[in-house]
């Protein structure tokens, strides 16, 4: 792999750095409520109006059509500038709903939804997990009954991030009542303003209402909203999940190096209970060095994963490896900072800006579950990457 930057790559990095320095929001993102969603819409609108929306999307669908390496440079500069990246209400739309439509949607679906996603006019949420079908997604029970030109949906979804702010949802339901496991599922675009949808926010230890229960009471969705084929939704779901577990976390992958650097700077200034600088503690130094090595290795794997995606046209199963490594490293870094900060680390009032390390520690537990638990990622790696025999 040639990791030398071309003149055009260096020019692109400088252009991105200059624009971000002048345009990154200076106001805090509200922690909760529709004002937080509006903050995300406004930031996405600014990216769109200045020609920075959809860096990974093909040009024919309104994106920038950047090379894989240029995508890495963009996200590195985003991390450097501490700019909002796609972890909030715009994430689902930009990082896997939109790309799933590009891969498997109809021309009408693409023409209607893709411009709204890029401009921030439409926010999306994901309706996959259920109360008894989280990690084991194939056991989902929410049903979709074919009725003329509609699919009538009944059931419930769980852990639905930002459902209360979303305009649309990528919804997975069972449309063949006699089917089992992966068969008989259908991926549908659900308008979240449809009659019969009831959203119940859930307050978490992060002191927010980021996730929700969503109930569907005979919600009618046109069959024209099916992405892929009726009863063939597992293929569309796998495309979505491969994006979520792979390139969907590219911002988090590349931000890790910056966060290790900030933790190292902190260690050079923060004094432990015995009065010594944290950086003078050999155990802390060793852990910081190991995390920096992990961050560099993750960056190299990110480049390799992007190169493979450029060759094949879509992410492969190695995205599970990236997801597992990134979530594990983020948690280890947060725990190390907690050890350095001591009691101060435990002070948290729900404000991410004033207590960023504590928030990141709490979020690391969510991070290890969302998009498939670490245990599921290990199963995927064993099955689809290492091709090990299944346990009996």
Coordinates of C-alpha atoms in Angstrom, one line a residue:
X1 CA 0.0 0.0 0.0
X2 CA 1.4 3.4 -1.0
X3 CA 0.9 5.8 1.9
X4 CA 2.6 8.8 0.3
X5 CA 0.5 11.9 0.0
X6 CA 0.2 13.4 -3.5
X7 CA 0.2 17.1 -4.1
X8 CA -3.5 17.0 -4.6
X9 CA -4.0 15.2 -1.3
X10 CA -1.9 17.8 0.6
X11 CA -3.8 20.6 -1.1
X12 CA -7.1 18.9 -0.1
X13 CA -6.0 18.6 3.5
X14 CA -5.0 22.3 3.7
X15 CA -8.3 23.3 2.1
X16 CA -10.3 21.2 4.6
X17 CA -8.3 22.5 7.5
X18 CA -8.7 26.1 6.5
X19 CA -12.5 25.8 6.0
X20 CA -13.0 24.0 9.2
X21 CA -11.0 26.5 11.2
X22 CA -13.3 29.3 9.9
X23 CA -16.6 27.4 10.2
X24 CA -16.7 24.9 13.1
X25 CA -19.5 25.9 15.4
X26 CA -18.3 28.0 18.4
X27 CA -21.5 27.4 20.4
X28 CA -22.2 24.3 22.5
X29 CA -24.5 21.7 21.1
X30 CA -27.5 21.4 23.4
X31 CA -27.5 18.2 25.3
X32 CA -31.2 17.2 24.7
X33 CA -34.4 18.1 22.9
X34 CA -35.3 19.3 19.5
X35 CA -32.8 22.1 19.8
X36 CA -30.0 19.5 19.7
X37 CA -31.5 18.1 16.5
X38 CA -31.7 21.6 15.0
X39 CA -28.1 22.2 15.8
X40 CA -27.2 19.0 13.8
X41 CA -29.5 20.1 10.9
X42 CA -27.8 23.5 10.8
X43 CA -24.3 22.1 10.8
X44 CA -25.2 19.6 8.0
X45 CA -26.9 22.5 6.1
X46 CA -23.6 24.5 6.3
X47 CA -21.6 21.6 5.1
X48 CA -24.0 21.2 2.2
X49 CA -24.1 24.8 1.2
X50 CA -20.3 25.0 1.3
X51 CA -19.8 21.9 -0.7
X52 CA -18.6 19.5 2.0
X53 CA -21.7 17.2 2.3
X54 CA -21.4 13.5 1.5
X55 CA -17.6 13.2 1.3
X56 CA -17.9 9.4 0.8
X57 CA -20.9 9.6 -1.6
X58 CA -20.5 9.2 -5.3
X59 CA -20.7 12.5 -7.3
X60 CA -23.7 11.2 -9.3
X61 CA -25.7 11.1 -6.0
X62 CA -24.7 14.6 -4.8
X63 CA -21.6 13.7 -2.9
X64 CA -17.9 14.7 -3.3
X65 CA -16.8 11.3 -4.7
X66 CA -13.5 11.6 -2.7
X67 CA -10.9 8.9 -2.8
X68 CA -10.6 6.7 0.2
X69 CA -7.4 8.5 1.3
X70 CA -9.1 11.9 1.0
X71 CA -12.0 10.6 3.2
X72 CA -9.4 9.8 5.8
X73 CA -7.8 13.2 5.5
X74 CA -11.2 14.9 5.9
X75 CA -12.1 13.0 9.1
X76 CA -8.6 13.5 10.5
X77 CA -9.1 17.3 10.0
X78 CA -12.6 17.1 11.5
X79 CA -11.1 15.4 14.6
X80 CA -8.3 18.0 14.7
X81 CA -10.7 20.9 14.6
X82 CA -13.1 19.1 17.1
X83 CA -15.9 19.6 14.6
X84 CA -19.2 17.8 15.0
X85 CA -19.1 14.5 13.2
X86 CA -21.8 12.0 12.5
X87 CA -22.6 10.7 16.0
X88 CA -25.8 12.6 16.5
X89 CA -29.1 12.8 14.5
X90 CA -27.4 13.0 11.1
X91 CA -25.4 9.9 11.5
X92 CA -28.0 7.3 10.5
X93 CA -29.0 9.2 7.4
X94 CA -25.5 10.0 6.1
X95 CA -23.5 7.0 7.1
X96 CA -25.8 4.0 6.3
X97 CA -29.4 4.9 5.3
X98 CA -28.2 7.0 2.4
X99 CA -25.5 4.6 1.3
X100 CA -28.0 1.7 1.6
X101 CA -30.4 3.5 -0.7
X102 CA -27.5 4.2 -3.2
X103 CA -26.7 0.4 -3.2
X104 CA -30.2 -1.1 -3.1
X105 CA -32.8 1.7 -3.5
X106 CA -35.0 2.4 -6.5
X107 CA -34.4 5.4 -8.7
X108 CA -37.4 7.2 -7.2
X109 CA -36.3 6.5 -3.7
X110 CA -32.8 7.9 -4.4
X111 CA -34.2 11.0 -6.2
X112 CA -36.5 11.9 -3.3
X113 CA -34.4 11.0 -0.2
X114 CA -30.8 11.5 -1.1
X115 CA -30.9 15.3 -1.6
X116 CA -32.9 15.7 1.7
X117 CA -30.3 13.7 3.6
X118 CA -27.3 15.7 2.2
X119 CA -28.9 19.0 3.0
X120 CA -30.0 18.1 6.5
X121 CA -33.6 18.5 5.6
X122 CA -34.3 14.9 6.6
X123 CA -33.1 13.1 9.7
X124 CA -33.3 9.3 10.0
X125 CA -33.4 6.7 12.8
X126 CA -33.0 3.0 12.7
X127 CA -35.8 0.5 13.5
X128 CA -33.9 -2.8 13.7
X129 CA -33.6 -3.9 17.4
X130 CA -36.5 -5.1 19.4
X131 CA -37.0 -5.8 23.2
X132 CA -36.2 -9.5 22.5
X133 CA -34.2 -9.1 19.3
X134 CA -31.2 -6.9 19.9
X135 CA -28.0 -8.7 19.2
X136 CA -30.0 -11.6 17.7
X137 CA -31.6 -9.4 15.1
X138 CA -32.9 -12.3 13.0
X139 CA -35.4 -13.2 15.7
X140 CA -37.3 -10.0 15.3
X141 CA -41.1 -10.2 15.7
X142 CA -42.5 -6.8 14.4
X143 CA -44.8 -7.8 11.6
X144 CA -45.7 -6.3 8.3
X145 CA -48.9 -7.5 6.6
X146 CA -49.3 -7.0 2.9
X147 CA -52.6 -5.2 2.2
X148 CA -53.0 -4.1 -1.4
X149 CA -50.4 -1.4 -2.1
X150 CA -49.5 -1.1 1.6
X151 CA -47.6 -2.9 4.3
X152 CA -49.4 -2.6 7.6
X153 CA -46.9 -2.7 10.5
X154 CA -47.5 -3.7 14.1
X155 CA -45.1 -4.3 16.9
X156 CA -42.3 -2.5 18.8
X157 CA -38.7 -1.4 18.3
X158 CA -36.2 -0.7 21.1
X159 CA -33.0 1.4 21.4
X160 CA -34.1 3.6 18.6
X161 CA -31.7 6.5 18.6
X162 CA -33.2 10.0 18.1
X163 CA -36.5 8.6 16.9
X164 CA -38.3 11.6 18.4
X165 CA -36.4 13.9 16.1
X166 CA -36.3 11.7 12.9
X167 CA -38.3 12.3 9.7
X168 CA -37.8 8.8 8.4
X169 CA -36.7 5.4 9.6
X170 CA -35.0 2.4 8.2
X171 CA -37.4 -0.2 9.4
X172 CA -37.0 -4.0 9.3
X173 CA -40.1 -6.1 9.8
X174 CA -41.2 -9.7 9.2
X175 CA -43.6 -9.8 6.2
X176 CA -43.8 -13.6 5.9
X177 CA -45.6 -14.8 9.1
X178 CA -44.4 -18.4 8.5
X179 CA -40.8 -17.5 8.1
X180 CA -38.0 -18.0 10.6
X181 CA -34.7 -16.3 11.3
X182 CA -33.3 -14.4 8.3
X183 CA -35.9 -15.3 5.8
X184 CA -39.2 -13.4 5.3
X185 CA -37.9 -10.0 6.4
X186 CA -38.4 -6.7 4.6
X187 CA -36.5 -3.4 4.8
X188 CA -38.9 -0.4 4.5
X189 CA -38.6 3.4 4.6
X190 CA -41.0 4.5 7.3
X191 CA -42.3 8.1 7.5
X192 CA -42.1 8.8 11.3
X193 CA -45.1 11.1 11.1
X194 CA -47.3 8.2 10.0
X195 CA -50.5 7.6 12.0
X196 CA -50.1 4.8 14.6
X197 CA -46.5 5.5 15.6
X198 CA -46.0 6.2 19.3
X199 CA -42.5 7.2 20.6
X200 CA -41.5 6.8 24.2
X201 CA -38.1 8.3 25.1
X202 CA -35.9 6.5 27.7
X203 CA -33.7 8.5 30.0
X204 CA -30.2 6.9 30.4
X205 CA -27.2 7.2 32.7
X206 CA -25.9 9.9 30.3
X207 CA -28.8 12.0 31.6
X208 CA -30.3 12.3 28.2
X209 CA -33.2 10.8 26.2
X210 CA -31.1 9.7 23.3
X211 CA -32.8 6.3 22.8
X212 CA -36.5 5.4 22.5
X213 CA -39.1 2.7 22.4
X214 CA -41.2 2.9 19.3
X215 CA -44.6 1.3 19.0
X216 CA -46.4 0.6 15.7
X217 CA -50.2 0.2 15.7
X218 CA -51.3 -0.8 12.2
X219 CA -49.0 1.8 10.6
X220 CA -49.6 1.8 6.8
X221 CA -46.5 2.1 4.7
X222 CA -46.6 2.1 0.8
X223 CA -45.0 -1.0 -0.8
X224 CA -43.1 1.5 -2.9
X225 CA -41.1 2.2 0.2
X226 CA -39.5 -1.3 0.2
X227 CA -35.8 -1.2 -0.2
X228 CA -34.7 -4.3 -2.1
X229 CA -37.3 -7.0 -2.3
X230 CA -40.3 -8.0 -0.1
X231 CA -39.1 -10.9 2.1
X232 CA -35.6 -10.2 0.9
X233 CA -34.8 -7.6 3.5
X234 CA -31.9 -9.5 5.2
X235 CA -29.6 -8.7 2.3
X236 CA -30.5 -5.0 2.6
X237 CA -30.0 -5.2 6.4
X238 CA -26.6 -6.7 6.0
X239 CA -25.6 -3.9 3.6
X240 CA -26.7 -1.4 6.3
X241 CA -24.9 -3.2 9.1
X242 CA -21.7 -3.5 7.1
X243 CA -21.7 0.2 6.7
X244 CA -22.5 0.8 10.3
X245 CA -19.8 -1.5 11.6
X246 CA -17.2 -0.4 9.0
X247 CA -16.9 3.0 7.4
X248 CA -19.8 4.3 9.6
X249 CA -17.3 4.5 12.4
X250 CA -14.5 6.1 10.4
X251 CA -14.8 9.3 12.4
X252 CA -14.5 7.5 15.7
X253 CA -11.6 5.4 14.3
X254 CA -9.6 8.5 13.3
X255 CA -10.7 10.6 16.3
X256 CA -9.1 8.1 18.7
X257 CA -5.6 9.2 17.9
X258 CA -6.5 12.8 18.7
X259 CA -8.1 11.7 22.0
X260 CA -5.0 9.8 23.0
X261 CA -3.0 12.9 22.3
X262 CA -5.3 15.0 24.5
X263 CA -5.0 12.4 27.3
X264 CA -1.2 12.5 27.0
X265 CA -1.2 16.3 27.3
X266 CA -3.5 16.0 30.3
X267 CA -1.1 13.5 31.9
X268 CA 1.7 16.0 31.6
X269 CA -0.3 18.6 33.6
X270 CA -2.5 16.6 36.0
X271 CA -1.1 15.7 39.4
X272 CA -2.1 12.5 41.2
X273 CA -3.2 12.2 44.8
X274 CA 0.5 11.9 45.9
X275 CA 1.4 15.1 44.1
X276 CA 3.3 13.6 41.2
X277 CA 2.5 14.3 37.6
X278 CA 0.5 11.5 36.0
X279 CA 2.9 11.2 33.2
X280 CA 5.7 10.3 35.7
X281 CA 3.7 7.2 36.7
X282 CA 5.3 4.3 34.7
X283 CA 2.0 2.4 34.5
X284 CA 0.2 5.4 33.0
X285 CA 3.0 6.0 30.5
X286 CA 2.9 2.4 29.4
X287 CA -0.9 2.4 28.9
X288 CA -0.8 5.7 27.0
X289 CA 2.0 4.3 24.7
X290 CA 0.0 1.1 24.1
X291 CA -3.2 3.1 23.3
X292 CA -1.2 5.3 20.9
X293 CA 0.1 2.2 19.2
X294 CA -3.5 0.9 19.0
X295 CA -4.7 4.1 17.5
X296 CA -1.9 4.0 14.8
X297 CA -2.8 0.4 14.1
X298 CA -6.5 1.2 13.8
X299 CA -5.6 4.1 11.4
X300 CA -3.6 1.6 9.2
X301 CA -6.5 -0.8 9.2
X302 CA -8.9 2.0 8.3
X303 CA -6.8 2.8 5.3
X304 CA -6.7 -0.9 4.3
X305 CA -10.5 -1.2 4.8
X306 CA -11.2 1.8 2.7
X307 CA -8.9 0.5 0.0
X308 CA -10.8 -2.8 -0.1
X309 CA -14.1 -0.9 -0.2
X310 CA -12.8 1.1 -3.2
X311 CA -12.0 -2.1 -5.0
X312 CA -15.1 -4.0 -4.2
X313 CA -17.7 -1.3 -4.1
X314 CA -19.0 -2.0 -0.6
X315 CA -17.7 -2.8 2.9
X316 CA -16.8 -6.3 3.8
X317 CA -17.0 -8.4 7.0
X318 CA -13.7 -6.9 8.3
X319 CA -15.8 -4.0 9.5
X320 CA -16.6 -6.1 12.5
X321 CA -12.9 -6.2 13.3
X322 CA -12.7 -2.4 13.1
X323 CA -15.8 -2.0 15.3
X324 CA -14.5 -4.3 18.0
X325 CA -11.0 -2.7 18.1
X326 CA -12.3 0.9 18.1
X327 CA -14.9 0.3 20.9
X328 CA -12.4 -1.6 23.0
X329 CA -9.7 1.1 22.7
X330 CA -12.2 3.9 23.4
X331 CA -13.3 2.2 26.6
X332 CA -9.7 1.5 27.7
X333 CA -8.7 5.2 27.1
X334 CA -11.7 6.5 29.1
X335 CA -10.9 4.2 32.0
X336 CA -7.3 5.3 32.0
X337 CA -8.3 9.0 32.1
X338 CA -10.7 8.1 35.0
X339 CA -7.8 6.6 36.9
X340 CA -5.8 9.8 36.4
X341 CA -8.5 12.2 37.3
X342 CA -9.7 10.3 40.4
X343 CA -12.8 11.7 42.2
X344 CA -13.1 14.6 39.8
X345 CA -14.0 12.0 37.1
X346 CA -17.2 11.1 38.9
X347 CA -18.6 14.6 38.7
X348 CA -21.1 14.6 35.9
X349 CA -24.3 16.6 35.4
X350 CA -25.1 15.5 31.9
X351 CA -23.2 18.3 30.2
X352 CA -20.8 16.7 27.7
X353 CA -18.9 19.9 27.1
X354 CA -18.0 20.5 30.7
X355 CA -17.3 16.8 31.5
X356 CA -16.2 15.4 28.2
X357 CA -14.1 12.5 29.6
X358 CA -16.8 11.3 31.9
X359 CA -19.4 11.5 29.2
X360 CA -17.1 9.5 26.8
X361 CA -16.6 6.9 29.5
X362 CA -20.4 6.4 29.9
X363 CA -20.8 6.5 26.1
X364 CA -18.1 3.8 25.7
X365 CA -20.6 1.3 27.2
X366 CA -23.2 2.3 24.7
X367 CA -20.6 2.2 21.9
X368 CA -19.7 -1.4 22.7
X369 CA -23.4 -2.4 22.2
X370 CA -24.7 -0.2 19.4
X371 CA -24.3 -1.5 15.9
X372 CA -23.9 -5.0 17.3
X373 CA -22.3 -6.0 20.7
X374 CA -18.6 -6.8 21.0
X375 CA -19.7 -10.4 21.4
X376 CA -21.6 -10.4 18.1
X377 CA -18.6 -8.8 16.4
X378 CA -16.4 -11.7 17.6
X379 CA -18.9 -14.1 16.2
X380 CA -18.9 -12.3 12.9
X381 CA -15.1 -12.3 12.8
X382 CA -14.9 -16.0 13.6
X383 CA -17.6 -16.9 11.0
X384 CA -17.1 -14.5 8.1
X385 CA -13.4 -13.5 8.4
X386 CA -11.6 -16.5 9.9
X387 CA -14.2 -19.0 8.6
X388 CA -14.0 -21.0 11.7
X389 CA -16.6 -23.9 12.3
X390 CA -19.7 -22.9 14.1
X391 CA -20.2 -24.0 17.7
X392 CA -22.7 -26.8 18.0

